[in-house]
PDB file of C-alpha atoms and ligand atoms in Angstrom:
ATOM      1  CA  MET I   1      62.109-101.796  92.184  1.00 66.00           C
ATOM      2  CA  ALA I   2      58.742-101.985  90.540  1.00 67.00           C
ATOM      3  CA  SER I   3      57.860-105.556  89.326  1.00 74.00           C
ATOM      4  CA  GLY I   4      58.695-105.804  85.199  1.00 90.00           C
ATOM      5  CA  ALA I   5      61.428-103.392  85.704  1.00 97.00           C
ATOM      6  CA  VAL I   6      63.730-103.380  82.463  1.00 98.00           C
ATOM      7  CA  ALA I   7      67.758-103.380  82.522  1.00 98.00           C
ATOM      8  CA  LEU I   8      69.576-102.863  79.075  1.00 98.00           C
ATOM      9  CA  VAL I   9      73.204-104.013  79.447  1.00 98.00           C
ATOM     10  CA  THR I  10      75.673-103.528  76.871  1.00 98.00           C
ATOM     11  CA  GLY I  11      78.541-105.612  75.947  1.00 98.00           C
ATOM     12  CA  ALA I  12      76.358-108.516  77.747  1.00 98.00           C
ATOM     13  CA  GLY I  13      78.013-111.742  76.120  1.00 97.00           C
ATOM     14  CA  ARG I  14      81.366-112.298  78.624  1.00 96.00           C
ATOM     15  CA  GLY I  15      83.144-110.636  81.652  1.00 96.00           C
ATOM     16  CA  ILE I  16      81.511-107.844  83.200  1.00 97.00           C
ATOM     17  CA  GLY I  17      78.545-107.371  81.176  1.00 98.00           C
ATOM     18  CA  ARG I  18      77.693-110.715  81.431  1.00 98.00           C
ATOM     19  CA  ALA I  19      78.102-110.677  85.301  1.00 98.00           C
ATOM     20  CA  ILE I  20      75.690-107.337  85.375  1.00 98.00           C
ATOM     21  CA  ALA I  21      73.452-108.997  83.109  1.00 98.00           C
ATOM     22  CA  LEU I  22      73.045-112.361  85.267  1.00 98.00           C
ATOM     23  CA  ARG I  23      73.379-110.238  88.829  1.00 98.00           C
ATOM     24  CA  LEU I  24      70.198-107.749  87.437  1.00 98.00           C
ATOM     25  CA  ALA I  25      68.234-110.889  86.552  1.00 98.00           C
ATOM     26  CA  ARG I  26      68.521-112.361  89.814  1.00 98.00           C
ATOM     27  CA  ASP I  27      67.559-109.273  91.355  1.00 98.00           C
ATOM     28  CA  GLY I  28      64.213-109.529  89.317  1.00 97.00           C
ATOM     29  CA  TYR I  29      64.462-107.158  86.316  1.00 98.00           C
ATOM     30  CA  ASN I  30      64.153-108.538  82.645  1.00 98.00           C
ATOM     31  CA  VAL I  31      66.910-107.654  80.457  1.00 98.00           C
ATOM     32  CA  ALA I  32      67.672-106.425  77.299  1.00 98.00           C
ATOM     33  CA  LEU I  33      71.277-108.226  76.333  1.00 98.00           C
ATOM     34  CA  ASN I  34      73.139-105.851  73.863  1.00 98.00           C
ATOM     35  CA  ASP I  35      76.653-107.078  72.213  1.00 98.00           C
ATOM     36  CA  ILE I  36      77.925-106.668  69.116  1.00 97.00           C
ATOM     37  CA  ARG I  37      78.224-110.340  67.959  1.00 92.00           C
ATOM     38  CA  ARG I  38      75.728-112.680  68.579  1.00 88.00           C
ATOM     39  CA  ASP I  39      78.193-115.450  68.450  1.00 90.00           C
ATOM     40  CA  ASN I  40      80.268-114.196  72.084  1.00 85.00           C
ATOM     41  CA  GLY I  41      78.340-115.892  74.723  1.00 93.00           C
ATOM     42  CA  LEU I  42      75.311-113.976  74.324  1.00 96.00           C
ATOM     43  CA  GLU I  43      72.803-117.037  73.572  1.00 96.00           C
ATOM     44  CA  ASN I  44      74.210-118.619  77.039  1.00 97.00           C
ATOM     45  CA  VAL I  45      73.680-115.591  79.275  1.00 98.00           C
ATOM     46  CA  ARG I  46      70.051-115.012  77.472  1.00 98.00           C
ATOM     47  CA  ARG I  47      69.452-118.839  78.103  1.00 97.00           C
ATOM     48  CA  GLU I  48      70.717-118.483  82.331  1.00 98.00           C
ATOM     49  CA  ILE I  49      68.263-115.703  82.799  1.00 98.00           C
ATOM     50  CA  ARG I  50      65.525-117.567  80.988  1.00 98.00           C
ATOM     51  CA  GLY I  51      66.174-119.985  83.327  1.00 98.00           C
ATOM     52  CA  MET I  52      65.371-117.449  86.177  1.00 97.00           C
ATOM     53  CA  GLY I  53      61.998-116.881  85.161  1.00 97.00           C
ATOM     54  CA  ARG I  54      62.658-113.321  83.671  1.00 98.00           C
ATOM     55  CA  GLU I  55      62.026-112.327  80.239  1.00 98.00           C
ATOM     56  CA  VAL I  56      65.337-111.438  78.004  1.00 98.00           C
ATOM     57  CA  ILE I  57      65.818-110.276  74.675  1.00 98.00           C
ATOM     58  CA  GLU I  58      68.885-109.760  72.570  1.00 98.00           C
ATOM     59  CA  CYS I  59      70.087-106.635  70.524  1.00 97.00           C
ATOM     60  CA  ILE I  60      72.454-107.218  68.618  1.00 98.00           C
ATOM     61  CA  ALA I  61      74.563-103.363  67.898  1.00 98.00           C
ATOM     62  CA  ASP I  62      77.658-102.033  67.776  1.00 98.00           C
ATOM     63  CA  VAL I  63      77.227 -98.965  70.623  1.00 98.00           C
ATOM     64  CA  SER I  64      79.333 -96.750  68.929  1.00 98.00           C
ATOM     65  CA  LYS I  65      76.512 -96.222  66.108  1.00 98.00           C
ATOM     66  CA  GLU I  66      74.001 -93.680  66.841  1.00 98.00           C
ATOM     67  CA  SER I  67      70.866 -95.198  64.965  1.00 98.00           C
ATOM     68  CA  GLN I  68      72.050 -99.057  66.220  1.00 98.00           C
ATOM     69  CA  VAL I  69      71.888 -97.827  69.577  1.00 98.00           C
ATOM     70  CA  LYS I  70      68.698 -95.828  68.765  1.00 98.00           C
ATOM     71  CA  GLY I  71      67.293 -98.921  67.966  1.00 98.00           C
ATOM     72  CA  MET I  72      68.473-101.142  70.420  1.00 98.00           C
ATOM     73  CA  VAL I  73      66.610 -98.532  73.266  1.00 98.00           C
ATOM     74  CA  ASP I  74      63.552 -98.912  71.095  1.00 98.00           C
ATOM     75  CA  SER I  75      63.388-102.715  71.055  1.00 98.00           C
ATOM     76  CA  ALA I  76      64.077-102.792  74.741  1.00 98.00           C
ATOM     77  CA  VAL I  77      61.505-100.572  75.561  1.00 97.00           C
ATOM     78  CA  LYS I  78      58.599-102.173  72.896  1.00 97.00           C
ATOM     79  CA  GLU I  79      59.516-105.696  73.381  1.00 97.00           C
ATOM     80  CA  LEU I  80      60.156-105.385  77.434  1.00 98.00           C
ATOM     81  CA  GLY I  81      57.919-102.580  78.189  1.00 96.00           C
ATOM     82  CA  GLY I  82      60.136 -99.206  79.391  1.00 97.00           C
ATOM     83  CA  LEU I  83      63.503 -99.068  80.362  1.00 98.00           C
ATOM     84  CA  ASP I  84      64.588 -98.391  83.998  1.00 98.00           C
ATOM     85  CA  VAL I  85      68.448 -99.056  84.087  1.00 98.00           C
ATOM     86  CA  MET I  86      70.800 -98.636  81.171  1.00 98.00           C
ATOM     87  CA  VAL I  87      74.348-100.125  81.574  1.00 98.00           C
ATOM     88  CA  ALA I  88      76.868 -98.951  79.255  1.00 98.00           C
ATOM     89  CA  ASN I  89      79.073-101.158  80.232  1.00 98.00           C
ATOM     90  CA  ALA I  90      80.674-102.396  76.126  1.00 98.00           C
ATOM     91  CA  GLY I  91      84.065-101.137  75.874  1.00 97.00           C
ATOM     92  CA  ILE I  92      87.555-102.037  74.086  1.00 97.00           C
ATOM     93  CA  CYS I  93      91.144-101.719  75.306  1.00 95.00           C
ATOM     94  CA  VAL I  94      94.302-100.947  73.470  1.00 93.00           C
ATOM     95  CA  ALA I  95      97.274-101.534  75.693  1.00 90.00           C
ATOM     96  CA  LYS I  96     100.108 -99.691  73.928  1.00 90.00           C
ATOM     97  CA  PRO I  97     102.468 -96.688  75.114  1.00 90.00           C
ATOM     98  CA  PHE I  98     102.063 -93.353  73.243  1.00 92.00           C
ATOM     99  CA  MET I  99     104.929 -93.400  70.809  1.00 93.00           C
ATOM    100  CA  LYS I 100     103.183 -97.313  69.664  1.00 93.00           C
ATOM    101  CA  SER I 101      99.486 -95.842  69.041  1.00 95.00           C
ATOM    102  CA  THR I 102      97.973 -94.770  66.072  1.00 98.00           C
ATOM    103  CA  LEU I 103      95.036 -92.285  65.157  1.00 98.00           C
ATOM    104  CA  LYS I 104      93.125 -95.466  64.223  1.00 98.00           C
ATOM    105  CA  GLU I 105      93.174 -97.048  67.880  1.00 98.00           C
ATOM    106  CA  TRP I 106      92.417 -93.885  68.790  1.00 98.00           C
ATOM    107  CA  ASP I 107      89.243 -93.500  66.673  1.00 98.00           C
ATOM    108  CA  GLN I 108      88.037 -97.122  67.196  1.00 98.00           C
ATOM    109  CA  SER I 109      88.607 -96.781  71.378  1.00 98.00           C
ATOM    110  CA  PHE I 110      86.918 -93.270  71.673  1.00 98.00           C
ATOM    111  CA  ASP I 111      84.179 -94.595  69.072  1.00 98.00           C
ATOM    112  CA  VAL I 112      83.120 -97.231  71.318  1.00 98.00           C
ATOM    113  CA  ASN I 113      84.622 -95.972  74.981  1.00 98.00           C
ATOM    114  CA  GLY I 114      83.749 -92.447  74.725  1.00 98.00           C
ATOM    115  CA  LYS I 115      80.673 -91.891  71.545  1.00 98.00           C
ATOM    116  CA  GLY I 116      79.361 -95.395  72.795  1.00 98.00           C
ATOM    117  CA  VAL I 117      78.610 -94.436  76.231  1.00 98.00           C
ATOM    118  CA  PHE I 118      77.746 -90.687  75.336  1.00 98.00           C
ATOM    119  CA  LEU I 119      74.962 -92.667  72.864  1.00 98.00           C
ATOM    120  CA  CYS I 120      73.795 -95.226  75.765  1.00 98.00           C
ATOM    121  CA  TYR I 121      73.499 -92.330  78.111  1.00 97.00           C
ATOM    122  CA  LYS I 122      71.772 -89.679  76.071  1.00 97.00           C
ATOM    123  CA  TYR I 123      69.443 -92.363  74.177  1.00 98.00           C
ATOM    124  CA  ALA I 124      68.458 -94.146  77.919  1.00 98.00           C
ATOM    125  CA  ALA I 125      67.937 -90.374  79.288  1.00 97.00           C
ATOM    126  CA  GLU I 126      65.468 -89.854  76.643  1.00 97.00           C
ATOM    127  CA  ARG I 127      63.237 -92.702  76.942  1.00 97.00           C
ATOM    128  CA  MET I 128      63.408 -92.485  80.666  1.00 97.00           C
ATOM    129  CA  ILE I 129      62.283 -88.964  80.836  1.00 96.00           C
ATOM    130  CA  GLU I 130      59.374 -89.440  78.400  1.00 97.00           C
ATOM    131  CA  GLN I 131      58.545 -92.548  80.764  1.00 96.00           C
ATOM    132  CA  GLY I 132      58.495 -90.285  83.626  1.00 96.00           C
ATOM    133  CA  ARG I 133      59.298 -93.119  85.942  1.00 94.00           C
ATOM    134  CA  GLY I 134      63.214 -92.013  87.082  1.00 95.00           C
ATOM    135  CA  GLY I 135      65.708 -94.759  86.270  1.00 96.00           C
ATOM    136  CA  ARG I 136      69.397 -95.733  86.662  1.00 97.00           C
ATOM    137  CA  ILE I 137      72.146 -94.998  83.968  1.00 97.00           C
ATOM    138  CA  ILE I 138      75.410 -96.544  84.983  1.00 97.00           C
ATOM    139  CA  GLY I 139      78.576 -96.385  82.380  1.00 97.00           C
ATOM    140  CA  ALA I 140      82.158 -98.428  82.503  1.00 97.00           C
ATOM    141  CA  CYS I 141      84.771 -96.154  83.934  1.00 95.00           C
ATOM    142  CA  SER I 142      87.765 -97.543  85.044  1.00 93.00           C
ATOM    143  CA  GLN I 143      90.736 -96.570  87.334  1.00 91.00           C
ATOM    144  CA  ALA I 144      92.443 -95.911  83.999  1.00 92.00           C
ATOM    145  CA  GLY I 145      89.890 -92.970  83.817  1.00 93.00           C
ATOM    146  CA  LYS I 146      91.207 -91.499  87.718  1.00 89.00           C
ATOM    147  CA  GLN I 147      94.913 -92.242  87.168  1.00 88.00           C
ATOM    148  CA  GLY I 148      97.132 -92.403  83.735  1.00 86.00           C
ATOM    149  CA  ALA I 149      99.019 -95.228  83.289  1.00 84.00           C
ATOM    150  CA  ASP I 150     101.599 -94.777  80.184  1.00 85.00           C
ATOM    151  CA  VAL I 151     100.940 -98.597  78.763  1.00 87.00           C
ATOM    152  CA  LEU I 152      97.284 -97.757  78.644  1.00 92.00           C
ATOM    153  CA  THR I 153      97.518 -94.152  76.660  1.00 94.00           C
ATOM    154  CA  ILE I 154      94.605 -94.432  74.830  1.00 97.00           C
ATOM    155  CA  TYR I 155      92.236 -96.357  77.006  1.00 96.00           C
ATOM    156  CA  CYS I 156      93.206 -94.229  80.033  1.00 96.00           C
ATOM    157  CA  ALA I 157      91.804 -90.983  77.611  1.00 97.00           C
ATOM    158  CA  THR I 158      88.709 -92.841  76.539  1.00 98.00           C
ATOM    159  CA  LYS I 159      87.949 -93.598  80.465  1.00 96.00           C
ATOM    160  CA  PHE I 160      88.625 -90.086  81.416  1.00 95.00           C
ATOM    161  CA  VAL I 161      86.035 -88.885  79.134  1.00 96.00           C
ATOM    162  CA  VAL I 162      83.547 -91.579  80.746  1.00 96.00           C
ATOM    163  CA  ARG I 163      84.641 -90.142  84.028  1.00 93.00           C
ATOM    164  CA  SER I 164      83.783 -86.631  83.193  1.00 91.00           C
ATOM    165  CA  LEU I 165      80.743 -87.318  81.177  1.00 93.00           C
ATOM    166  CA  THR I 166      79.234 -88.952  84.665  1.00 93.00           C
ATOM    167  CA  GLN I 167      80.037 -86.288  86.592  1.00 88.00           C
ATOM    168  CA  THR I 168      78.012 -83.747  84.240  1.00 86.00           C
ATOM    169  CA  THR I 169      75.234 -84.931  83.368  1.00 84.00           C
ATOM    170  CA  ALA I 170      72.766 -84.030  86.149  1.00 75.00           C
ATOM    171  CA  LEU I 171      69.081 -85.318  85.265  1.00 79.00           C
ATOM    172  CA  LYS I 172      68.295 -85.175  88.915  1.00 77.00           C
ATOM    173  CA  PRO I 173      64.819 -83.196  88.354  1.00 82.00           C
ATOM    174  CA  HIS I 174      63.810 -86.356  86.729  1.00 91.00           C
ATOM    175  CA  ASN I 175      64.580 -88.484  89.279  1.00 92.00           C
ATOM    176  CA  ILE I 176      67.478 -90.181  86.785  1.00 95.00           C
ATOM    177  CA  THR I 177      70.863 -90.969  88.310  1.00 94.00           C
ATOM    178  CA  ILE I 178      74.107 -91.322  86.525  1.00 95.00           C
ATOM    179  CA  ASN I 179      76.904 -93.031  88.071  1.00 95.00           C
ATOM    180  CA  ALA I 180      79.977 -95.230  86.634  1.00 95.00           C
ATOM    181  CA  TYR I 181      81.528 -97.954  88.166  1.00 95.00           C
ATOM    182  CA  ALA I 182      85.857 -98.088  87.967  1.00 92.00           C
ATOM    183  CA  PRO I 183      87.530-101.316  88.186  1.00 91.00           C
ATOM    184  CA  GLY I 184      91.072-102.062  88.887  1.00 87.00           C
ATOM    185  CA  ILE I 185      91.982-104.789  87.184  1.00 85.00           C
ATOM    186  CA  VAL I 186      89.412-107.619  86.673  1.00 88.00           C
ATOM    187  CA  ASP I 187      89.866-111.312  85.649  1.00 86.00           C
ATOM    188  CA  THR I 188      88.389-111.107  82.015  1.00 87.00           C
ATOM    189  CA  ALA I 189      89.395-111.760  78.583  1.00 87.00           C
ATOM    190  CA  MET I 190      90.085-107.937  78.581  1.00 85.00           C
ATOM    191  CA  LEU I 191      93.009-108.625  81.004  1.00 83.00           C
ATOM    192  CA  SER I 192      93.883-111.855  79.030  1.00 84.00           C
ATOM    193  CA  LYS I 193      94.514-109.615  75.736  1.00 85.00           C
ATOM    194  CA  LEU I 194      95.891-107.037  77.706  1.00 83.00           C
ATOM    195  CA  LYS I 195      98.429-109.477  79.599  1.00 82.00           C
ATOM    196  CA  GLU I 196      99.112-110.444  75.511  1.00 84.00           C
ATOM    197  CA  ASP I 197      99.445-107.389  74.416  1.00 83.00           C
ATOM    198  CA  LEU I 198     101.727-105.485  76.791  1.00 80.00           C
ATOM    199  CA  LYS I 199     104.361-108.378  76.545  1.00 78.00           C
ATOM    200  CA  SER I 200     106.451-106.525  74.097  1.00 78.00           C
ATOM    201  CA  PHE I 201     106.306-103.335  76.235  1.00 78.00           C
ATOM    202  CA  VAL I 202     106.406-104.395  80.113  1.00 75.00           C
ATOM    203  CA  SER I 203     109.751-106.082  80.654  1.00 64.00           C
ATOM    204  CA  THR I 204     108.775-107.661  84.279  1.00 58.00           C
ATOM    205  CA  PRO I 205     105.421-109.391  84.102  1.00 61.00           C
ATOM    206  CA  ILE I 206     103.779-106.648  86.671  1.00 67.00           C
ATOM    207  CA  LEU I 207     100.730-107.683  85.471  1.00 66.00           C
ATOM    208  CA  ASP I 208     100.749-111.051  87.324  1.00 73.00           C
ATOM    209  CA  ALA I 209     101.629-110.031  90.566  1.00 72.00           C
ATOM    210  CA  LEU I 210      98.471-107.752  90.503  1.00 71.00           C
ATOM    211  CA  ASP I 211      95.422-108.922  92.572  1.00 76.00           C
ATOM    212  CA  THR I 212      92.663-109.046  90.354  1.00 82.00           C
ATOM    213  CA  GLY I 213      88.827-108.621  91.060  1.00 89.00           C
ATOM    214  CA  THR I 214      86.106-110.651  89.818  1.00 93.00           C
ATOM    215  CA  PRO I 215      82.903-109.574  87.367  1.00 96.00           C
ATOM    216  CA  GLU I 216      80.684-110.333  90.264  1.00 97.00           C
ATOM    217  CA  GLN I 217      82.234-107.981  92.502  1.00 95.00           C
ATOM    218  CA  ILE I 218      81.558-105.454  90.048  1.00 95.00           C
ATOM    219  CA  ALA I 219      77.977-106.497  89.298  1.00 97.00           C
ATOM    220  CA  ALA I 220      77.415-106.332  93.043  1.00 96.00           C
ATOM    221  CA  LEU I 221      78.225-102.474  92.818  1.00 96.00           C
ATOM    222  CA  VAL I 222      76.106-102.173  89.490  1.00 97.00           C
ATOM    223  CA  SER I 223      72.960-103.973  91.825  1.00 98.00           C
ATOM    224  CA  TYR I 224      73.793-101.258  94.439  1.00 96.00           C
ATOM    225  CA  LEU I 225      73.920 -98.227  92.048  1.00 96.00           C
ATOM    226  CA  ALA I 226      70.488 -99.571  90.411  1.00 97.00           C
ATOM    227  CA  SER I 227      68.899 -99.841  93.465  1.00 96.00           C
ATOM    228  CA  LYS I 228      66.600 -97.744  95.276  1.00 93.00           C
ATOM    229  CA  GLU I 229      69.031 -97.305  98.079  1.00 93.00           C
ATOM    230  CA  ALA I 230      70.952 -95.822  95.807  1.00 93.00           C
ATOM    231  CA  GLN I 231      68.543 -92.787  95.184  1.00 90.00           C
ATOM    232  CA  PHE I 232      70.576 -90.200  96.329  1.00 87.00           C
ATOM    233  CA  VAL I 233      73.996 -91.648  94.856  1.00 88.00           C
ATOM    234  CA  THR I 234      74.574 -89.628  91.320  1.00 87.00           C
ATOM    235  CA  GLY I 235      77.298 -88.214  89.382  1.00 82.00           C
ATOM    236  CA  GLU I 236      79.771 -90.387  91.313  1.00 77.00           C
ATOM    237  CA  PRO I 237      82.498 -91.833  89.136  1.00 66.00           C
ATOM    238  CA  GLU I 238      84.169 -92.999  92.465  1.00 58.00           C
ATOM    239  CA  PRO I 239      82.487 -96.265  93.453  1.00 47.00           C
ATOM    240  CA  THR I 240      85.572 -98.012  93.195  1.00 45.00           C
ATOM    241  CA  PHE I 241      87.214-101.066  93.181  1.00 45.00           C
ATOM    242  CA  SER I 242      91.212-100.701  93.632  1.00 43.00           C
ATOM    243  CA  PHE I 243      93.077-103.511  93.917  1.00 42.00           C
ATOM    244  CA  GLU I 244      96.535-103.413  95.729  1.00 45.00           C
ATOM    245  CA  LEU I 245      99.481-105.487  94.668  1.00 41.00           C
ATOM    246  CA  LYS I 246      99.577-108.731  96.398  1.00 42.00           C
TER     247      LYS I 246
HETATM  248  P1  ADP U   1      85.588-106.257  80.316  1.00 58.86           P
HETATM  249  O1  ADP U   1      86.177-106.819  81.162  1.00 58.86           O
HETATM  250  O2  ADP U   1      85.574-105.129  80.203  1.00 58.86           O
HETATM  251  O3  ADP U   1      84.383-107.264  80.422  1.00 58.86           O
HETATM  252  P2  ADP U   1      85.460-107.629  77.717  1.00 58.86           P
HETATM  253  O4  ADP U   1      86.074-107.416  76.327  1.00 58.86           O
HETATM  254  O5  ADP U   1      85.388-109.070  78.281  1.00 58.86           O
HETATM  255  O6  ADP U   1      86.140-106.573  78.610  1.00 58.86           O
HETATM  256  O7  ADP U   1      84.088-107.660  77.436  1.00 58.86           O
HETATM  257  C1  ADP U   1      83.563-106.465  76.513  1.00 58.86           C
HETATM  258  C2  ADP U   1      82.338-106.772  75.887  1.00 58.86           C
HETATM  259  O8  ADP U   1      82.101-105.425  75.125  1.00 58.86           O
HETATM  260  C3  ADP U   1      82.365-107.918  74.736  1.00 58.86           C
HETATM  261  O9  ADP U   1      81.312-109.030  74.791  1.00 58.86           O
HETATM  262  C4  ADP U   1      82.212-107.167  73.215  1.00 58.86           C
HETATM  263  O10 ADP U   1      82.003-107.893  72.470  1.00 58.86           O
HETATM  264  C5  ADP U   1      81.478-105.843  73.677  1.00 58.86           C
HETATM  265  N1  ADP U   1      82.020-105.191  72.856  1.00 58.86           N
HETATM  266  C6  ADP U   1      82.837-104.425  72.465  1.00 58.86           C
HETATM  267  N2  ADP U   1      82.411-103.248  71.230  1.00 58.86           N
HETATM  268  C7  ADP U   1      81.381-103.243  71.377  1.00 58.86           C
HETATM  269  C8  ADP U   1      80.255-102.329  70.796  1.00 58.86           C
HETATM  270  N3  ADP U   1      81.552-101.484  69.786  1.00 58.86           N
HETATM  271  N4  ADP U   1      79.202-102.287  70.391  1.00 58.86           N
HETATM  272  C9  ADP U   1      78.718-103.713  71.712  1.00 58.86           C
HETATM  273  N5  ADP U   1      79.302-104.125  72.321  1.00 58.86           N
HETATM  274  C10 ADP U   1      80.853-104.096  72.184  1.00 58.86           C
END
């Protein structure tokens, strides 16, 4: 990693995005932190990163809005001097079976998890190609993007999109790699909400019987995918953390 390299992490206020932002800062990156809300932990993450001696900015933006994604990428480039790593992490999860799922939930989920990742990949790639110094684009897939789960109909569909988008976005001539991480069950606020949402659909507490991973384990994978060692890893939705029943 060149000194002064810049990473932009979406959904960085909490959970996996927070852990990724902190890890990349520890790895030496200056970091642009995105979230849709300012009051969602972003300020604390910013303070921690500043304490590590890195440059850090906040970019409040909704990743499902094209002009906001473009603005966020422009700010990172302008204020931090470029863009070397884009982590399209922000996402939402609707935990419902097919017949309970609504069109509104479908649209909202695809806006953030599908369109949001597409826009982040696209505007990051555009800037990285312009810069001509290569780059790393990393997206949030999931085990739900590899295997259907009948209580996660819409969520699975959105993550299948991230998986195929990542596999089909080849930018090898530009020395830009595009990969995605595919976690199983990770201990974040999203998991707490998912357990709550599923209570009315799942009679046994199946989720309590699952072994959970930590956001820091996912951040370690992202750190690798962003590194020089991962230069020849691209189009991979397979780097995986699969969690087994205890
Ligand atoms: P995870 O388990 O993936 O970490 P969380 O729900 O804990 O899930 O975190 C997801 C993060 O993504 C939150 O900080 C949330 O505010 C953010 N987020 C959700 N939707 C958007 C969006 N449209 N634009 C930017 N950030 C978003």
